[in-house]
mmCIF file of C-alpha atoms in Angstrom:
data_model
loop_
_atom_site.group_PDB
_atom_site.id
_atom_site.type_symbol
_atom_site.label_atom_id
_atom_site.label_comp_id
_atom_site.label_asym_id
_atom_site.label_seq_id
_atom_site.Cartn_x
_atom_site.Cartn_y
_atom_site.Cartn_z
ATOM 1 C CA UNK A 1244 82.838 124.106 103.217
ATOM 2 C CA UNK A 1245 83.761 127.009 101.133
ATOM 3 C CA UNK A 1246 85.033 126.978 97.544
ATOM 4 C CA UNK A 1247 88.845 127.806 97.643
ATOM 5 C CA UNK A 1248 90.304 130.570 95.666
ATOM 6 C CA UNK A 1249 92.640 130.084 93.030
ATOM 7 C CA UNK A 1250 95.137 132.456 93.131
ATOM 8 C CA UNK A 1251 97.691 130.396 94.542
ATOM 9 C CA UNK A 1252 100.837 128.394 92.900
ATOM 10 C CA UNK A 1253 99.498 125.116 91.209
ATOM 11 C CA UNK A 1254 98.416 122.426 93.464
ATOM 12 C CA UNK A 1255 98.072 118.910 92.246
ATOM 13 C CA UNK A 1256 96.711 115.965 94.416
ATOM 14 C CA UNK A 1257 95.524 112.629 93.242
ATOM 15 C CA UNK A 1258 94.068 109.819 95.153
ATOM 16 C CA UNK A 1259 93.187 106.227 95.137
ATOM 17 C CA UNK A 1260 92.709 103.187 97.687
ATOM 18 C CA UNK A 1261 95.452 101.735 98.246
ATOM 19 C CA UNK A 1262 96.621 98.611 96.101
ATOM 20 C CA UNK A 1263 98.570 96.159 96.753
ATOM 21 C CA UNK A 1264 101.742 95.809 93.994
ATOM 22 C CA UNK A 1265 100.090 98.172 91.860
ATOM 23 C CA UNK A 1266 99.494 98.316 88.423
ATOM 24 C CA UNK A 1267 101.682 101.314 85.718
ATOM 25 C CA UNK A 1268 98.660 103.513 85.561
ATOM 26 C CA UNK A 1269 98.215 104.155 89.062
ATOM 27 C CA UNK A 1270 102.034 105.211 90.044
ATOM 28 C CA UNK A 1271 101.678 107.637 86.504
ATOM 29 C CA UNK A 1272 99.279 109.542 88.565
ATOM 30 C CA UNK A 1273 101.326 109.674 91.320
ATOM 31 C CA UNK A 1274 103.965 110.982 89.540
ATOM 32 C CA UNK A 1275 102.749 113.841 88.049
ATOM 33 C CA UNK A 1276 100.552 114.836 91.575
ATOM 34 C CA UNK A 1277 102.426 117.225 93.881
ATOM 35 C CA UNK A 1278 100.681 115.174 97.050
ATOM 36 C CA UNK A 1279 99.581 111.482 96.849
ATOM 37 C CA UNK A 1280 95.930 111.175 98.735
ATOM 38 C CA UNK A 1281 95.930 107.390 100.194
ATOM 39 C CA UNK A 1282 92.224 106.544 100.258
ATOM 40 C CA UNK A 1283 92.076 104.003 103.415
ATOM 41 C CA UNK A 1284 88.632 105.282 105.237
ATOM 42 C CA UNK A 1285 86.463 103.591 102.379
ATOM 43 C CA UNK A 1286 84.934 100.356 101.994
ATOM 44 C CA UNK A 1287 86.647 97.369 101.122
ATOM 45 C CA UNK A 1288 86.080 95.584 97.894
ATOM 46 C CA UNK A 1289 87.037 92.203 98.111
ATOM 47 C CA UNK A 1290 88.956 90.179 94.534
ATOM 48 C CA UNK A 1291 89.582 93.828 92.894
ATOM 49 C CA UNK A 1292 92.544 95.743 93.066
ATOM 50 C CA UNK A 1293 92.459 95.754 96.971
ATOM 51 C CA UNK A 1294 94.475 92.740 97.597
ATOM 52 C CA UNK A 1295 95.513 91.093 94.750
ATOM 53 C CA UNK A 1296 97.712 92.268 91.274
ATOM 54 C CA UNK A 1297 99.020 90.134 87.860
ATOM 55 C CA UNK A 1298 102.459 88.813 87.192
ATOM 56 C CA UNK A 1299 103.413 87.866 83.497
ATOM 57 C CA UNK A 1300 104.226 83.776 83.949
ATOM 58 C CA UNK A 1301 105.010 81.688 80.193
ATOM 59 C CA UNK A 1302 101.079 80.499 79.999
ATOM 60 C CA UNK A 1303 100.106 84.173 80.260
ATOM 61 C CA UNK A 1304 99.752 85.965 83.197
ATOM 62 C CA UNK A 1305 98.958 84.849 87.041
ATOM 63 C CA UNK A 1306 97.495 86.438 90.159
ATOM 64 C CA UNK A 1307 99.170 87.726 93.384
ATOM 65 C CA UNK A 1308 96.751 87.440 95.879
ATOM 66 C CA UNK A 1309 96.725 88.713 99.824
ATOM 67 C CA UNK A 1310 94.808 86.311 102.114
ATOM 68 C CA UNK A 1311 92.312 88.563 104.263
ATOM 69 C CA UNK A 1312 89.984 88.396 106.985
ATOM 70 C CA UNK A 1313 86.882 90.578 106.468
ATOM 71 C CA UNK A 1314 83.324 91.794 107.311
ATOM 72 C CA UNK A 1315 81.286 92.919 104.778
ATOM 73 C CA UNK A 1316 80.976 96.948 105.098
ATOM 74 C CA UNK A 1317 84.643 97.271 106.814
ATOM 75 C CA UNK A 1318 86.830 100.047 105.853
ATOM 76 C CA UNK A 1319 90.119 99.299 103.432
ATOM 77 C CA UNK A 1320 91.942 100.344 107.339
ATOM 78 C CA UNK A 1321 90.361 97.831 108.825
ATOM 79 C CA UNK A 1322 91.157 94.526 106.939
ATOM 80 C CA UNK A 1323 93.463 92.526 108.973
ATOM 81 C CA UNK A 1324 95.523 89.366 106.904
ATOM 82 C CA UNK A 1325 94.939 86.099 107.301
ATOM 83 C CA UNK A 1326 97.773 85.157 108.993
ATOM 84 C CA UNK A 1327 97.885 81.458 108.663
ATOM 85 C CA UNK A 1328 98.638 81.400 105.345
ATOM 86 C CA UNK A 1329 101.704 82.008 104.021
ATOM 87 C CA UNK A 1330 101.679 83.930 101.509
ATOM 88 C CA UNK A 1331 104.728 85.546 101.207
ATOM 89 C CA UNK A 1332 106.815 83.350 100.744
ATOM 90 C CA UNK A 1333 104.611 82.215 98.147
ATOM 91 C CA UNK A 1334 104.384 85.489 96.159
ATOM 92 C CA UNK A 1335 107.970 85.412 96.274
ATOM 93 C CA UNK A 1336 108.487 82.687 95.212
ATOM 94 C CA UNK A 1337 106.192 83.065 92.572
ATOM 95 C CA UNK A 1338 108.557 85.686 91.201
ATOM 96 C CA UNK A 1339 111.262 84.578 91.845
ATOM 97 C CA UNK A 1340 110.492 81.363 89.294
ATOM 98 C CA UNK A 1341 108.655 83.448 86.074
ATOM 99 C CA UNK A 1342 111.587 86.506 86.182
ATOM 100 C CA UNK A 1343 114.047 84.156 86.053
ATOM 101 C CA UNK A 1344 114.729 85.815 83.034
ATOM 102 C CA UNK A 1345 114.791 89.421 83.652
ATOM 103 C CA UNK A 1346 117.187 91.503 83.762
ATOM 104 C CA UNK A 1347 116.402 93.301 86.755
ATOM 105 C CA UNK A 1348 115.591 90.368 89.026
ATOM 106 C CA UNK A 1349 118.105 89.871 91.498
ATOM 107 C CA UNK A 1350 118.092 93.586 91.864
ATOM 108 C CA UNK A 1351 114.670 93.945 93.798
ATOM 109 C CA UNK A 1352 114.142 91.123 95.416
ATOM 110 C CA UNK A 1353 115.925 91.178 98.662
ATOM 111 C CA UNK A 1354 114.574 94.606 98.612
ATOM 112 C CA UNK A 1355 110.432 92.815 98.279
ATOM 113 C CA UNK A 1356 110.662 90.354 100.429
ATOM 114 C CA UNK A 1357 111.898 93.253 103.327
ATOM 115 C CA UNK A 1358 108.961 95.143 102.521
ATOM 116 C CA UNK A 1359 106.638 91.934 102.314
ATOM 117 C CA UNK A 1360 107.559 90.660 105.753
ATOM 118 C CA UNK A 1361 107.280 94.018 107.192
ATOM 119 C CA UNK A 1362 105.206 93.619 110.658
ATOM 120 C CA UNK A 1363 102.474 94.144 109.248
ATOM 121 C CA UNK A 1364 98.476 93.124 110.622
ATOM 122 C CA UNK A 1365 96.755 95.143 108.325
ATOM 123 C CA UNK A 1366 96.221 94.987 104.464
ATOM 124 C CA UNK A 1367 96.182 98.423 104.340
ATOM 125 C CA UNK A 1368 99.483 98.894 105.577
ATOM 126 C CA UNK A 1369 101.012 95.781 103.339
ATOM 127 C CA UNK A 1370 99.321 97.266 99.954
ATOM 128 C CA UNK A 1371 101.800 101.247 101.300
ATOM 129 C CA UNK A 1372 104.620 98.811 102.144
ATOM 130 C CA UNK A 1373 104.737 98.021 98.206
ATOM 131 C CA UNK A 1374 103.751 100.852 96.834
ATOM 132 C CA UNK A 1375 106.445 102.578 98.728
ATOM 133 C CA UNK A 1376 108.692 99.757 97.051
ATOM 134 C CA UNK A 1377 107.837 100.571 93.758
ATOM 135 C CA UNK A 1378 108.196 104.289 94.161
ATOM 136 C CA UNK A 1379 111.299 104.321 96.114
ATOM 137 C CA UNK A 1380 112.644 101.564 93.267
ATOM 138 C CA UNK A 1381 111.693 103.813 90.311
ATOM 139 C CA UNK A 1382 112.392 107.135 91.522
ATOM 140 C CA UNK A 1383 108.935 108.392 92.444
ATOM 141 C CA UNK A 1384 109.027 111.020 95.168
ATOM 142 C CA UNK A 1385 105.956 111.980 95.659
ATOM 143 C CA UNK A 1386 104.726 112.589 99.562
ATOM 144 C CA UNK A 1387 101.856 110.067 100.942
ATOM 145 C CA UNK A 1388 99.143 111.482 103.734
ATOM 146 C CA UNK A 1389 96.316 109.316 104.308
ATOM 147 C CA UNK A 1390 92.493 110.041 104.051
ATOM 148 C CA UNK A 1391 92.147 107.665 107.639
ATOM 149 C CA UNK A 1392 94.149 110.862 109.289
ATOM 150 C CA UNK A 1393 90.771 113.199 108.194
ATOM 151 C CA UNK A 1394 87.639 114.705 109.037
ATOM 152 C CA UNK A 1395 85.632 113.682 105.250
ATOM 153 C CA UNK A 1396 82.726 114.104 104.980
ATOM 154 C CA UNK A 1397 80.251 109.910 103.528
ATOM 155 C CA UNK A 1398 80.132 111.979 99.911
ATOM 156 C CA UNK A 1399 82.090 110.411 97.359
ATOM 157 C CA UNK A 1400 82.648 113.574 95.562
ATOM 158 C CA UNK A 1401 81.529 115.165 98.842
ATOM 159 C CA UNK A 1402 84.597 113.683 100.184
ATOM 160 C CA UNK A 1403 87.009 114.097 97.244
ATOM 161 C CA UNK A 1404 87.154 117.850 97.844
ATOM 162 C CA UNK A 1405 87.359 117.162 101.588
ATOM 163 C CA UNK A 1406 90.782 115.875 100.976
ATOM 164 C CA UNK A 1407 91.862 118.306 97.558
ATOM 165 C CA UNK A 1408 90.566 121.402 100.349
ATOM 166 C CA UNK A 1409 92.269 120.556 103.226
ATOM 167 C CA UNK A 1410 95.485 119.481 101.790
ATOM 168 C CA UNK A 1411 95.675 122.689 99.754
ATOM 169 C CA UNK A 1412 94.946 121.630 96.083
ATOM 170 C CA UNK A 1413 94.110 123.377 93.534
ATOM 171 C CA UNK A 1414 93.740 120.699 91.474
ATOM 172 C CA UNK A 1415 92.388 117.441 91.191
ATOM 173 C CA UNK A 1416 93.908 114.270 89.148
ATOM 174 C CA UNK A 1417 91.978 111.984 88.476
ATOM 175 C CA UNK A 1418 91.693 108.570 86.547
ATOM 176 C CA UNK A 1419 90.292 109.023 82.648
ATOM 177 C CA UNK A 1420 86.863 107.128 84.002
ATOM 178 C CA UNK A 1421 86.244 109.818 86.475
ATOM 179 C CA UNK A 1422 84.230 111.974 84.549
ATOM 180 C CA UNK A 1423 81.602 109.131 84.008
ATOM 181 C CA UNK A 1424 81.688 109.436 87.783
ATOM 182 C CA UNK A 1425 82.197 112.751 89.400
ATOM 183 C CA UNK A 1426 79.503 115.845 90.388
ATOM 184 C CA UNK A 1427 81.853 118.001 88.109
ATOM 185 C CA UNK A 1428 79.230 120.650 89.263
ATOM 186 C CA UNK A 1429 80.064 120.555 92.821
ATOM 187 C CA UNK A 1430 84.250 120.163 92.108
ATOM 188 C CA UNK A 1431 83.076 123.438 90.310
ATOM 189 C CA UNK A 1432 81.514 125.249 92.615
ATOM 190 C CA UNK A 1433 84.321 124.424 94.790
ATOM 191 C CA UNK A 1434 87.202 125.507 93.243
ATOM 192 C CA UNK A 1435 89.070 122.966 92.170
ATOM 193 C CA UNK A 1436 89.859 121.974 88.642
ATOM 194 C CA UNK A 1437 89.340 117.962 87.599
ATOM 195 C CA UNK A 1438 92.441 116.685 85.161
ATOM 196 C CA UNK A 1439 91.837 113.156 83.600
ATOM 197 C CA UNK A 1440 94.821 111.502 83.567
ATOM 198 C CA UNK A 1441 96.646 110.992 79.859
ATOM 199 C CA UNK A 1442 98.197 107.644 80.720
ATOM 200 C CA UNK A 1443 99.572 105.342 77.251
ATOM 201 C CA UNK A 1444 100.573 102.277 78.302
ATOM 202 C CA UNK A 1445 104.759 101.510 77.312
ATOM 203 C CA UNK A 1446 105.292 98.613 75.286
ATOM 204 C CA UNK A 1447 108.563 96.550 76.632
ATOM 205 C CA UNK A 1448 110.765 93.388 76.305
ATOM 206 C CA UNK A 1449 109.032 91.359 78.590
ATOM 207 C CA UNK A 1450 110.087 87.594 79.536
ATOM 208 C CA UNK A 1451 107.345 86.112 77.246
ATOM 209 C CA UNK A 1452 105.793 86.484 74.394
ATOM 210 C CA UNK A 1453 103.089 88.168 73.202
ATOM 211 C CA UNK A 1454 103.002 91.751 75.143
ATOM 212 C CA UNK A 1455 100.587 91.131 78.600
ATOM 213 C CA UNK A 1456 100.174 95.410 79.730
ATOM 214 C CA UNK A 1457 97.970 95.767 82.373
ATOM 215 C CA UNK A 1458 100.205 93.337 85.258
ATOM 216 C CA UNK A 1459 101.733 95.059 88.097
ATOM 217 C CA UNK A 1460 104.476 97.106 88.261
ATOM 218 C CA UNK A 1461 106.387 94.670 89.479
ATOM 219 C CA UNK A 1462 106.871 93.633 85.971
ATOM 220 C CA UNK A 1463 108.489 96.688 84.572
ATOM 221 C CA UNK A 1464 110.566 97.232 87.218
ATOM 222 C CA UNK A 1465 111.671 93.849 86.931
ATOM 223 C CA UNK A 1466 112.662 93.477 83.331
ATOM 224 C CA UNK A 1467 113.851 97.423 82.751
ATOM 225 C CA UNK A 1468 114.748 98.367 85.710
ATOM 226 C CA UNK A 1469 114.571 101.965 87.420
ATOM 227 C CA UNK A 1470 114.603 103.511 83.800
ATOM 228 C CA UNK A 1471 111.406 101.800 83.998
ATOM 229 C CA UNK A 1472 110.001 105.669 84.705
ATOM 230 C CA UNK A 1473 111.047 107.069 81.873
ATOM 231 C CA UNK A 1474 109.032 104.776 79.515
ATOM 232 C CA UNK A 1475 106.112 105.822 81.460
ATOM 233 C CA UNK A 1476 106.507 109.230 81.583
ATOM 234 C CA UNK A 1477 107.587 109.241 77.379
ATOM 235 C CA UNK A 1478 103.960 107.601 76.400
ATOM 236 C CA UNK A 1479 102.041 110.644 79.141
ATOM 237 C CA UNK A 1480 99.978 113.199 77.706
ATOM 238 C CA UNK A 1481 99.011 116.181 79.308
ATOM 239 C CA UNK A 1482 95.743 115.464 81.868
ATOM 240 C CA UNK A 1483 92.975 117.792 80.624
ATOM 241 C CA UNK A 1484 90.323 119.607 82.207
ATOM 242 C CA UNK A 1485 87.674 117.405 83.004
ATOM 243 C CA UNK A 1486 84.606 119.145 81.690
ATOM 244 C CA UNK A 1487 80.412 118.392 82.016
ATOM 245 C CA UNK A 1488 78.594 117.857 78.943
#
């Protein structure tokens, strides 16, 4: 595809696979972007973050895992939920118990229940429901676009560049490790500026000590409510442009 001109107002996109009840760094990227493209058209990886995440417990942390039926090579948007398992009830019960002392638990349990029990038979739909729920409760208003609705090339960097061109992005906000695997020369030739996220994890009062980072954003929401977004923003540093070494 031809390079796009940058002689226009900056437009920042961030792109990520749909995760289940994602962590704070995930939401931080979305909050900084003008558009969030959900990369639901790539291969599913079981037992990473696409079908599970962690919550805080008195013993440390606990996985919440969405049971799925899948075959090797399936795209994320093709993976179906294992409907024989009452996983929603288990997840809600775990959150109810382990966050019994959290200040804002009762403000959010009912709406989380509604999000989890929507008529969703696919993993992608469940993840989109929980991402949308977290964004709404924190007050993040960034619009979302599904990659599966776009015509894209298969090579990873070309796919990202195609997304940026299709949505009119001048800047692509990537995670801290992106410089190691992205083809920065290809991005430079395409006219899209790659920026690296400057996320720093906030510290806040959890139900148990010591403080544990890198949990589902549910932890911050239950303990700090919607004001948790300000805690993320206060720790954030300005994204830096990625330059090929």
